[in-house]
Amino acid sequence: MAVILALYGAFSYANINCVSTHFDEKAFVKYVIDGDTIVLSDNRHIRLIGINTPELSHNDKKTSEEGAEKARSTLIELLEEQAQIHLVYGEERFDKHGRTLAHIYDEEGLNIQSEILGRGLAMPLRIPPNLSLADCYDKASLSAKRENRGLWASSRYKPKDVLSLSGSEKGFYFIFGKVERVTESRSSIWVNLENNVALRIHKDDLNFFNKNDLMSLEGKTIEANGWLYKRNKQSRMRIRHELDLKLLN
């Protein structure tokens, strides 16, 4: 049920508050870099676990991805009246850039990631092993997607038929298409779609999938989300969790 947030006097779009039974630290926010990264008063950079917002260019706003400015301004709005925030660290505490990975909560215990997702201003992001709230974040995102809120009202973020891809696309996409074949290499399972698009499930991530389900996908139509990149003249996407794959038929 949506609630009124007395602290802001604003409507909360999160159908579910992804609660935590503990907090690791209280901290002060110094600056909001973009919709999924903040700087604390001690200059630590915090990357919000479980969400991905459109890329924001600080040098040339015209090159920012659609929705980037809105995601940042909303995060500022949610945090600017907070004397302190609460942090819950991820099982993996730092990313490859040295940023601290955390779930963040306001003073009233509202999970900020679920609020951003519920407003449709971010896409859910599942990166093992930081998956403790993956199901909850997925539910918050689905509520926004069903009602076409935020990013989900834009054609840029609606699922793309792989047959419509040119092969030059890069970045975070939702795609769908028919599975032509499923193969297994020494390190990965490859789900090959039409139009030379391949989904890669590294064997390090296989415990987050049902392998039999993956191997039986041939001939079926699926939806996937993740970062598209080009390798060996093929469009590829690494899939890290079963929530990033959806069977359409």
Coordinates of C-alpha atoms in Angstrom, one line a residue:
M1 CA 0.0 0.0 0.0
A2 CA 1.3 3.4 -0.9
V3 CA 2.0 5.6 2.1
I4 CA 2.3 9.3 2.8
L5 CA 5.9 10.1 3.9
A6 CA 5.4 12.6 6.7
L7 CA 9.1 13.7 6.5
Y8 CA 8.8 15.0 2.9
G9 CA 5.0 15.4 2.8
A10 CA 5.3 13.6 -0.5
F11 CA 3.7 10.5 -2.1
S12 CA 5.7 7.3 -2.1
Y13 CA 5.5 5.2 -5.2
A14 CA 7.1 2.1 -3.7
N15 CA 4.4 -0.5 -3.2
I16 CA 6.9 -2.4 -0.9
N17 CA 9.4 -1.0 1.4
C18 CA 12.4 -3.3 1.2
V19 CA 13.1 -3.3 4.9
S20 CA 16.2 -4.1 6.8
T21 CA 16.5 -5.6 10.2
H22 CA 19.8 -3.8 10.9
F23 CA 21.9 -0.9 9.7
D24 CA 25.6 -0.9 9.4
E25 CA 26.2 2.8 9.7
K26 CA 24.7 6.2 9.8
A27 CA 26.2 8.8 7.5
F28 CA 25.8 12.3 6.1
V29 CA 25.3 13.0 2.4
K30 CA 27.6 15.6 0.8
Y31 CA 26.7 15.4 -2.9
V32 CA 24.5 13.4 -5.4
I33 CA 26.6 12.5 -8.5
D34 CA 23.8 10.8 -10.4
G35 CA 20.7 8.7 -9.8
D36 CA 22.6 5.8 -8.4
T37 CA 25.8 7.3 -6.8
I38 CA 26.3 9.7 -3.9
V39 CA 29.2 11.1 -2.0
L40 CA 29.2 11.1 1.8
S41 CA 30.6 13.8 4.1
D42 CA 33.8 11.9 4.5
N43 CA 34.2 11.8 0.7
R44 CA 33.4 8.1 0.3
H45 CA 31.5 7.3 -2.9
I46 CA 28.5 5.1 -2.4
R47 CA 27.1 3.1 -5.4
L48 CA 23.5 2.1 -4.7
I49 CA 23.1 -1.6 -4.9
G50 CA 20.3 -3.0 -7.1
I51 CA 19.5 -0.2 -9.4
N52 CA 20.9 1.2 -12.7
T53 CA 19.9 4.8 -13.7
P54 CA 20.5 6.3 -17.1
E55 CA 24.0 7.7 -17.7
L56 CA 24.5 11.4 -16.8
S57 CA 27.1 13.5 -18.6
H58 CA 28.4 16.3 -16.3
N59 CA 30.4 17.8 -19.2
D60 CA 27.7 18.0 -21.8
K61 CA 24.1 17.6 -20.5
K62 CA 23.0 17.1 -24.1
T63 CA 24.8 13.7 -24.2
S64 CA 23.1 12.4 -21.1
E65 CA 20.8 9.5 -21.5
E66 CA 17.1 10.1 -21.4
G67 CA 15.9 10.2 -17.8
A68 CA 19.3 10.8 -16.2
E69 CA 18.6 14.3 -15.0
K70 CA 15.3 13.3 -13.5
A71 CA 16.8 10.4 -11.6
R72 CA 19.5 12.6 -10.1
S73 CA 17.1 15.4 -9.2
T74 CA 14.7 12.9 -7.6
L75 CA 17.5 11.4 -5.5
I76 CA 18.5 14.9 -4.4
E77 CA 14.9 15.5 -3.4
L78 CA 14.7 12.3 -1.4
L79 CA 17.9 13.0 0.5
E80 CA 18.2 16.8 0.8
E81 CA 16.0 17.0 4.0
Q82 CA 17.7 14.0 5.7
A83 CA 19.9 14.8 8.6
Q84 CA 21.4 11.4 8.2
I85 CA 20.9 8.2 6.1
H86 CA 21.4 4.6 7.1
L87 CA 23.7 2.3 5.1
V88 CA 23.5 -1.5 4.8
Y89 CA 26.6 -2.8 3.0
G90 CA 26.6 -5.4 0.3
E91 CA 28.1 -8.9 0.8
E92 CA 30.6 -7.6 -1.7
R93 CA 31.5 -4.2 -0.3
F94 CA 33.4 -2.5 -3.1
D95 CA 33.1 -2.4 -6.9
K96 CA 35.9 -2.3 -9.4
H97 CA 36.0 1.5 -9.1
G98 CA 36.6 1.4 -5.4
R99 CA 33.1 2.7 -4.6
T100 CA 31.3 1.3 -1.5
L101 CA 28.3 -0.8 -2.4
A102 CA 25.3 -0.3 -0.1
H103 CA 21.5 -0.2 0.3
I104 CA 20.5 3.2 1.7
Y105 CA 17.6 4.2 3.9
D106 CA 16.2 7.5 5.1
E107 CA 15.7 8.3 8.8
E108 CA 12.2 6.9 8.7
G109 CA 13.5 3.5 7.3
L110 CA 12.4 4.1 3.7
N111 CA 14.5 2.1 1.3
I112 CA 15.7 4.7 -1.3
Q113 CA 16.3 2.2 -4.0
S114 CA 12.8 0.8 -3.8
E115 CA 11.4 4.4 -4.0
I116 CA 13.5 5.2 -7.1
L117 CA 12.4 1.9 -8.8
G118 CA 8.8 2.5 -7.8
R119 CA 8.9 5.9 -9.5
G120 CA 10.2 4.2 -12.7
L121 CA 13.4 6.2 -12.6
A122 CA 15.8 3.3 -12.5
M123 CA 16.1 -0.3 -13.8
P124 CA 16.7 -3.2 -11.5
L125 CA 20.3 -4.4 -11.5
R126 CA 21.3 -7.9 -10.2
I127 CA 25.0 -8.4 -9.6
P128 CA 26.0 -11.3 -7.4
P129 CA 26.6 -11.7 -4.6
N130 CA 24.7 -8.5 -3.6
L131 CA 21.2 -10.0 -4.1
S132 CA 19.6 -9.9 -0.7
L133 CA 16.9 -7.5 -1.8
A134 CA 16.8 -8.5 -5.5
D135 CA 13.2 -9.9 -5.3
C136 CA 11.9 -6.9 -3.5
Y137 CA 13.5 -4.5 -5.9
D138 CA 12.1 -6.4 -8.8
K139 CA 8.6 -6.1 -7.4
A140 CA 9.0 -2.3 -6.9
S141 CA 10.2 -2.0 -10.5
L142 CA 7.4 -4.2 -11.9
S143 CA 4.8 -1.9 -10.3
A144 CA 6.3 1.1 -12.2
K145 CA 6.6 -0.9 -15.4
R146 CA 3.0 -2.0 -15.4
E147 CA 1.8 1.6 -15.0
N148 CA 4.3 3.1 -17.5
R149 CA 5.9 5.4 -14.9
G150 CA 9.1 7.2 -15.6
L151 CA 11.5 5.5 -17.9
W152 CA 8.9 2.9 -18.8
A153 CA 6.8 5.5 -20.7
S154 CA 9.7 6.0 -23.1
S155 CA 10.3 3.9 -26.2
R156 CA 14.1 4.0 -25.4
Y157 CA 13.5 1.7 -22.4
K158 CA 10.8 -0.6 -23.8
P159 CA 12.0 -4.1 -24.8
K160 CA 13.5 -4.1 -28.3
D161 CA 13.0 -6.9 -30.7
V162 CA 16.4 -8.4 -31.5
L163 CA 15.4 -8.3 -35.2
S164 CA 15.3 -4.5 -35.0
L165 CA 18.9 -4.2 -33.7
S166 CA 21.5 -2.8 -36.0
G167 CA 24.4 -4.4 -34.1
S168 CA 25.9 -1.0 -33.1
E169 CA 23.8 -0.7 -29.9
K170 CA 25.7 -0.3 -26.6
G171 CA 24.5 0.2 -23.1
F172 CA 21.7 -1.1 -20.9
Y173 CA 18.8 -2.6 -22.9
F174 CA 15.7 -4.8 -22.5
I175 CA 15.6 -7.1 -25.6
F176 CA 13.4 -10.0 -26.7
G177 CA 13.7 -12.6 -29.4
K178 CA 13.5 -16.3 -30.3
V179 CA 16.2 -18.7 -29.1
E180 CA 17.8 -20.4 -32.0
R181 CA 20.1 -22.6 -30.0
V182 CA 21.7 -23.1 -26.5
T183 CA 25.3 -24.2 -26.3
E184 CA 27.8 -24.9 -23.5
S185 CA 31.4 -23.9 -23.6
R186 CA 34.1 -24.6 -20.9
S187 CA 33.3 -21.3 -19.1
S188 CA 29.7 -20.4 -20.1
I189 CA 26.3 -21.3 -21.3
W190 CA 25.4 -19.4 -24.5
V191 CA 21.7 -18.6 -25.3
N192 CA 21.8 -17.6 -29.0
L193 CA 19.0 -15.5 -30.3
E194 CA 18.1 -14.4 -33.8
N195 CA 20.0 -11.6 -35.6
N196 CA 23.4 -12.7 -34.2
V197 CA 22.6 -11.8 -30.6
A198 CA 24.0 -14.0 -27.8
L199 CA 23.3 -14.1 -24.1
R200 CA 26.2 -15.3 -21.9
I201 CA 25.7 -17.0 -18.5
H202 CA 29.1 -17.5 -17.0
K203 CA 29.4 -20.7 -15.0
D204 CA 30.4 -18.6 -11.9
D205 CA 26.8 -17.4 -11.9
L206 CA 25.0 -20.7 -12.7
N207 CA 23.9 -21.2 -9.1
F208 CA 21.5 -18.3 -9.7
F209 CA 19.8 -20.3 -12.5
N210 CA 18.1 -23.6 -13.2
K211 CA 20.5 -25.1 -15.7
N212 CA 17.9 -27.5 -17.1
D213 CA 15.6 -24.5 -17.8
L214 CA 18.4 -22.8 -19.6
M215 CA 19.2 -25.8 -21.8
S216 CA 15.5 -26.2 -22.8
L217 CA 15.1 -22.6 -24.1
E218 CA 15.7 -23.5 -27.8
G219 CA 12.7 -22.4 -29.9
K220 CA 11.2 -20.3 -27.2
T221 CA 10.8 -16.5 -27.1
I222 CA 12.5 -14.8 -24.1
E223 CA 13.1 -11.3 -22.8
A224 CA 16.5 -10.3 -21.3
N225 CA 18.0 -7.2 -19.8
G226 CA 21.6 -6.1 -19.3
W227 CA 24.4 -4.3 -21.1
L228 CA 24.8 -4.9 -24.8
Y229 CA 28.3 -4.9 -26.2
K230 CA 30.0 -6.1 -29.4
R231 CA 32.5 -8.9 -29.5
N232 CA 33.7 -10.9 -32.5
K233 CA 31.1 -9.2 -34.7
Q234 CA 28.3 -10.4 -32.4
S235 CA 26.0 -8.4 -30.1
R236 CA 26.3 -9.9 -26.6
M237 CA 24.8 -9.5 -23.2
R238 CA 26.0 -11.1 -19.9
I239 CA 23.1 -12.4 -17.8
R240 CA 23.9 -12.6 -14.1
H241 CA 20.6 -13.8 -12.5
E242 CA 17.4 -15.7 -13.5
L243 CA 15.4 -12.5 -12.9
D244 CA 17.1 -11.0 -15.9
L245 CA 15.5 -13.6 -18.1
K246 CA 11.8 -13.9 -18.8
L247 CA 10.0 -16.6 -20.8
L248 CA 7.4 -15.0 -23.1
N249 CA 5.9 -18.1 -24.6

